[in-house]
Amino acid sequence: MACISLEFWSYEFLVLMSSFLPNPKIETSMVSISLNIISVFFRIPFGFASAVSTRGSNELGAGKPQAARLAVHVAIFLAASEGLLVNLSAVAVIGVWGYLYTRDEEVVTYLSSVMPILAVSNFMDGMQAVLL
């Protein structure tokens, strides 16, 4: 729990530090929106990670290592499937994301250019959440 709290505080620190960049309005908007999208996308794999941790622990405690291994494999498959589905659909509607947060055309344009990078990052982050 402490690590997650520190991660969220680091997000807030990033938003604060983005105000010192050359165009603070655009940079702060971009960092805030990007971190919000990352946070929303991470919730599902984080749930998978919590579930597989509990399930795996229960199976190992019951003396069933094969069932624990199966639970991990299922969670990895679900995280990969969810990551592909969510991130591909996010990239498919790349021009819409910015308008969910702002009407500023410049921010929407920048977000559209960053969205593929966010999608790859979110996919990898979701996979590592389940594997840890």
PDB file of C-alpha atoms in Angstrom:
ATOM      1  CA  MET A   1       0.000   0.000   0.000  1.00  0.00           C
ATOM      2  CA  ALA A   2       2.860   2.367   0.767  1.00  0.00           C
ATOM      3  CA  CYS A   3       4.345   1.835  -2.698  1.00  0.00           C
ATOM      4  CA  ILE A   4       1.056   2.732  -4.363  1.00  0.00           C
ATOM      5  CA  SER A   5       0.755   5.855  -2.228  1.00  0.00           C
ATOM      6  CA  LEU A   6       4.296   6.862  -3.165  1.00  0.00           C
ATOM      7  CA  GLU A   7       3.506   6.247  -6.815  1.00  0.00           C
ATOM      8  CA  PHE A   8       0.480   8.550  -6.660  1.00  0.00           C
ATOM      9  CA  TRP A   9       2.515  11.200  -4.843  1.00  0.00           C
ATOM     10  CA  SER A  10       5.155  10.965  -7.556  1.00  0.00           C
ATOM     11  CA  TYR A  11       2.402  11.653 -10.106  1.00  0.00           C
ATOM     12  CA  GLU A  12       1.435  14.785  -8.208  1.00  0.00           C
ATOM     13  CA  PHE A  13       5.083  15.818  -8.073  1.00  0.00           C
ATOM     14  CA  LEU A  14       5.351  15.367 -11.859  1.00  0.00           C
ATOM     15  CA  VAL A  15       2.336  17.612 -12.402  1.00  0.00           C
ATOM     16  CA  LEU A  16       3.837  20.223 -10.112  1.00  0.00           C
ATOM     17  CA  MET A  17       7.226  20.069 -11.844  1.00  0.00           C
ATOM     18  CA  SER A  18       5.643  20.314 -15.299  1.00  0.00           C
ATOM     19  CA  SER A  19       4.636  23.870 -14.450  1.00  0.00           C
ATOM     20  CA  PHE A  20       8.326  24.832 -14.726  1.00  0.00           C
ATOM     21  CA  LEU A  21       8.587  23.724 -18.366  1.00  0.00           C
ATOM     22  CA  PRO A  22       8.631  26.285 -21.240  1.00  0.00           C
ATOM     23  CA  ASN A  23       4.870  26.231 -21.941  1.00  0.00           C
ATOM     24  CA  PRO A  24       3.384  25.474 -18.510  1.00  0.00           C
ATOM     25  CA  LYS A  25      -0.266  25.481 -19.575  1.00  0.00           C
ATOM     26  CA  ILE A  26       0.214  22.831 -22.260  1.00  0.00           C
ATOM     27  CA  GLU A  27       2.751  20.739 -20.335  1.00  0.00           C
ATOM     28  CA  THR A  28       0.733  20.689 -17.123  1.00  0.00           C
ATOM     29  CA  SER A  29      -2.407  19.765 -19.042  1.00  0.00           C
ATOM     30  CA  MET A  30      -0.600  16.994 -20.902  1.00  0.00           C
ATOM     31  CA  VAL A  31       0.995  15.516 -17.794  1.00  0.00           C
ATOM     32  CA  SER A  32      -2.276  15.648 -15.851  1.00  0.00           C
ATOM     33  CA  ILE A  33      -4.305  14.049 -18.634  1.00  0.00           C
ATOM     34  CA  SER A  34      -1.659  11.417 -19.379  1.00  0.00           C
ATOM     35  CA  LEU A  35      -1.351  10.415 -15.734  1.00  0.00           C
ATOM     36  CA  ASN A  36      -5.128  10.267 -15.407  1.00  0.00           C
ATOM     37  CA  ILE A  37      -5.363   7.946 -18.410  1.00  0.00           C
ATOM     38  CA  ILE A  38      -2.534   5.769 -17.077  1.00  0.00           C
ATOM     39  CA  SER A  39      -4.245   5.581 -13.699  1.00  0.00           C
ATOM     40  CA  VAL A  40      -7.595   4.578 -15.195  1.00  0.00           C
ATOM     41  CA  PHE A  41      -6.039   1.935 -17.450  1.00  0.00           C
ATOM     42  CA  PHE A  42      -4.023   0.447 -14.582  1.00  0.00           C
ATOM     43  CA  ARG A  43      -7.042  -0.337 -12.395  1.00  0.00           C
ATOM     44  CA  ILE A  44      -8.029  -3.552 -14.193  1.00  0.00           C
ATOM     45  CA  PRO A  45      -4.567  -5.203 -14.183  1.00  0.00           C
ATOM     46  CA  PHE A  46      -4.135  -4.107 -10.569  1.00  0.00           C
ATOM     47  CA  GLY A  47      -7.359  -5.945  -9.751  1.00  0.00           C
ATOM     48  CA  PHE A  48      -6.054  -9.035 -11.554  1.00  0.00           C
ATOM     49  CA  ALA A  49      -2.834  -8.801  -9.551  1.00  0.00           C
ATOM     50  CA  SER A  50      -4.708  -8.613  -6.258  1.00  0.00           C
ATOM     51  CA  ALA A  51      -6.936 -11.516  -7.224  1.00  0.00           C
ATOM     52  CA  VAL A  52      -4.114 -13.785  -8.393  1.00  0.00           C
ATOM     53  CA  SER A  53      -2.077 -12.973  -5.301  1.00  0.00           C
ATOM     54  CA  THR A  54      -4.925 -14.055  -3.050  1.00  0.00           C
ATOM     55  CA  ARG A  55      -5.830 -17.069  -5.166  1.00  0.00           C
ATOM     56  CA  GLY A  56      -2.231 -18.213  -5.513  1.00  0.00           C
ATOM     57  CA  SER A  57      -1.629 -17.865  -1.781  1.00  0.00           C
ATOM     58  CA  ASN A  58      -4.751 -19.859  -0.982  1.00  0.00           C
ATOM     59  CA  GLU A  59      -3.805 -22.613  -3.427  1.00  0.00           C
ATOM     60  CA  LEU A  60      -0.241 -22.808  -2.119  1.00  0.00           C
ATOM     61  CA  GLY A  61      -1.537 -22.864   1.455  1.00  0.00           C
ATOM     62  CA  ALA A  62      -3.810 -25.759   0.515  1.00  0.00           C
ATOM     63  CA  GLY A  63      -0.833 -27.649  -0.901  1.00  0.00           C
ATOM     64  CA  LYS A  64      -1.886 -27.286  -4.555  1.00  0.00           C
ATOM     65  CA  PRO A  65       1.055 -25.734  -6.423  1.00  0.00           C
ATOM     66  CA  GLN A  66      -0.348 -26.757  -9.826  1.00  0.00           C
ATOM     67  CA  ALA A  67      -3.581 -24.857  -9.127  1.00  0.00           C
ATOM     68  CA  ALA A  68      -1.546 -21.803  -8.086  1.00  0.00           C
ATOM     69  CA  ARG A  69       0.450 -22.046 -11.295  1.00  0.00           C
ATOM     70  CA  LEU A  70      -2.771 -22.281 -13.317  1.00  0.00           C
ATOM     71  CA  ALA A  71      -4.153 -19.197 -11.543  1.00  0.00           C
ATOM     72  CA  VAL A  72      -1.032 -17.229 -12.491  1.00  0.00           C
ATOM     73  CA  HIS A  73      -1.241 -18.374 -16.114  1.00  0.00           C
ATOM     74  CA  VAL A  74      -4.915 -17.386 -16.292  1.00  0.00           C
ATOM     75  CA  ALA A  75      -4.165 -13.967 -14.787  1.00  0.00           C
ATOM     76  CA  ILE A  76      -1.346 -13.380 -17.281  1.00  0.00           C
ATOM     77  CA  PHE A  77      -3.640 -14.348 -20.147  1.00  0.00           C
ATOM     78  CA  LEU A  78      -6.416 -12.074 -18.855  1.00  0.00           C
ATOM     79  CA  ALA A  79      -4.017  -9.162 -18.346  1.00  0.00           C
ATOM     80  CA  ALA A  80      -2.575  -9.577 -21.842  1.00  0.00           C
ATOM     81  CA  SER A  81      -6.045  -9.859 -23.400  1.00  0.00           C
ATOM     82  CA  GLU A  82      -7.366  -6.875 -21.465  1.00  0.00           C
ATOM     83  CA  GLY A  83      -4.251  -4.855 -22.255  1.00  0.00           C
ATOM     84  CA  LEU A  84      -4.516  -5.521 -25.968  1.00  0.00           C
ATOM     85  CA  LEU A  85      -8.251  -4.840 -26.073  1.00  0.00           C
ATOM     86  CA  VAL A  86      -8.199  -1.650 -24.015  1.00  0.00           C
ATOM     87  CA  ASN A  87      -5.051  -0.165 -25.516  1.00  0.00           C
ATOM     88  CA  LEU A  88      -5.923  -0.980 -29.123  1.00  0.00           C
ATOM     89  CA  SER A  89      -9.376   0.538 -28.655  1.00  0.00           C
ATOM     90  CA  ALA A  90      -7.778   3.586 -27.001  1.00  0.00           C
ATOM     91  CA  VAL A  91      -5.503   4.051 -30.001  1.00  0.00           C
ATOM     92  CA  ALA A  92      -8.439   3.448 -32.371  1.00  0.00           C
ATOM     93  CA  VAL A  93     -10.249   6.487 -30.935  1.00  0.00           C
ATOM     94  CA  ILE A  94      -7.061   8.496 -30.576  1.00  0.00           C
ATOM     95  CA  GLY A  95      -8.653  11.822 -31.503  1.00  0.00           C
ATOM     96  CA  VAL A  96     -11.473  11.529 -28.960  1.00  0.00           C
ATOM     97  CA  TRP A  97      -9.439  11.184 -25.750  1.00  0.00           C
ATOM     98  CA  GLY A  98      -8.361  14.793 -25.579  1.00  0.00           C
ATOM     99  CA  TYR A  99     -11.911  16.086 -25.925  1.00  0.00           C
ATOM    100  CA  LEU A 100     -12.932  14.108 -22.842  1.00  0.00           C
ATOM    101  CA  TYR A 101     -10.685  16.435 -20.834  1.00  0.00           C
ATOM    102  CA  THR A 102     -10.430  19.748 -22.699  1.00  0.00           C
ATOM    103  CA  ARG A 103     -11.497  21.728 -25.748  1.00  0.00           C
ATOM    104  CA  ASP A 104      -8.051  23.196 -26.312  1.00  0.00           C
ATOM    105  CA  GLU A 105      -6.993  22.021 -29.788  1.00  0.00           C
ATOM    106  CA  GLU A 106      -3.291  22.191 -28.998  1.00  0.00           C
ATOM    107  CA  VAL A 107      -3.641  19.885 -25.982  1.00  0.00           C
ATOM    108  CA  VAL A 108      -5.796  17.463 -27.993  1.00  0.00           C
ATOM    109  CA  THR A 109      -3.194  17.392 -30.778  1.00  0.00           C
ATOM    110  CA  TYR A 110      -0.346  16.733 -28.351  1.00  0.00           C
ATOM    111  CA  LEU A 111      -2.333  14.027 -26.569  1.00  0.00           C
ATOM    112  CA  SER A 112      -3.083  12.336 -29.887  1.00  0.00           C
ATOM    113  CA  SER A 113       0.631  12.164 -30.609  1.00  0.00           C
ATOM    114  CA  VAL A 114       1.449  10.775 -27.155  1.00  0.00           C
ATOM    115  CA  MET A 115      -1.387   8.232 -26.970  1.00  0.00           C
ATOM    116  CA  PRO A 116       0.426   5.376 -28.795  1.00  0.00           C
ATOM    117  CA  ILE A 117       3.321   5.689 -26.343  1.00  0.00           C
ATOM    118  CA  LEU A 118       0.876   5.661 -23.434  1.00  0.00           C
ATOM    119  CA  ALA A 119      -0.809   2.560 -24.855  1.00  0.00           C
ATOM    120  CA  VAL A 120       2.462   0.613 -25.035  1.00  0.00           C
ATOM    121  CA  SER A 121       3.443   1.818 -21.571  1.00  0.00           C
ATOM    122  CA  ASN A 122       0.060   0.832 -20.145  1.00  0.00           C
ATOM    123  CA  PHE A 123       0.239  -2.624 -21.693  1.00  0.00           C
ATOM    124  CA  MET A 124       3.682  -3.276 -20.217  1.00  0.00           C
ATOM    125  CA  ASP A 125       2.679  -1.783 -16.859  1.00  0.00           C
ATOM    126  CA  GLY A 126      -0.373  -4.040 -16.727  1.00  0.00           C
ATOM    127  CA  MET A 127       1.723  -7.110 -17.454  1.00  0.00           C
ATOM    128  CA  GLN A 128       4.289  -6.290 -14.787  1.00  0.00           C
ATOM    129  CA  ALA A 129       1.511  -5.664 -12.254  1.00  0.00           C
ATOM    130  CA  VAL A 130       0.245  -9.210 -12.685  1.00  0.00           C
ATOM    131  CA  LEU A 131       3.721 -10.745 -12.741  1.00  0.00           C
ATOM    132  CA  LEU A 132       4.849  -9.070  -9.534  1.00  0.00           C
TER     133      LEU A 132
END
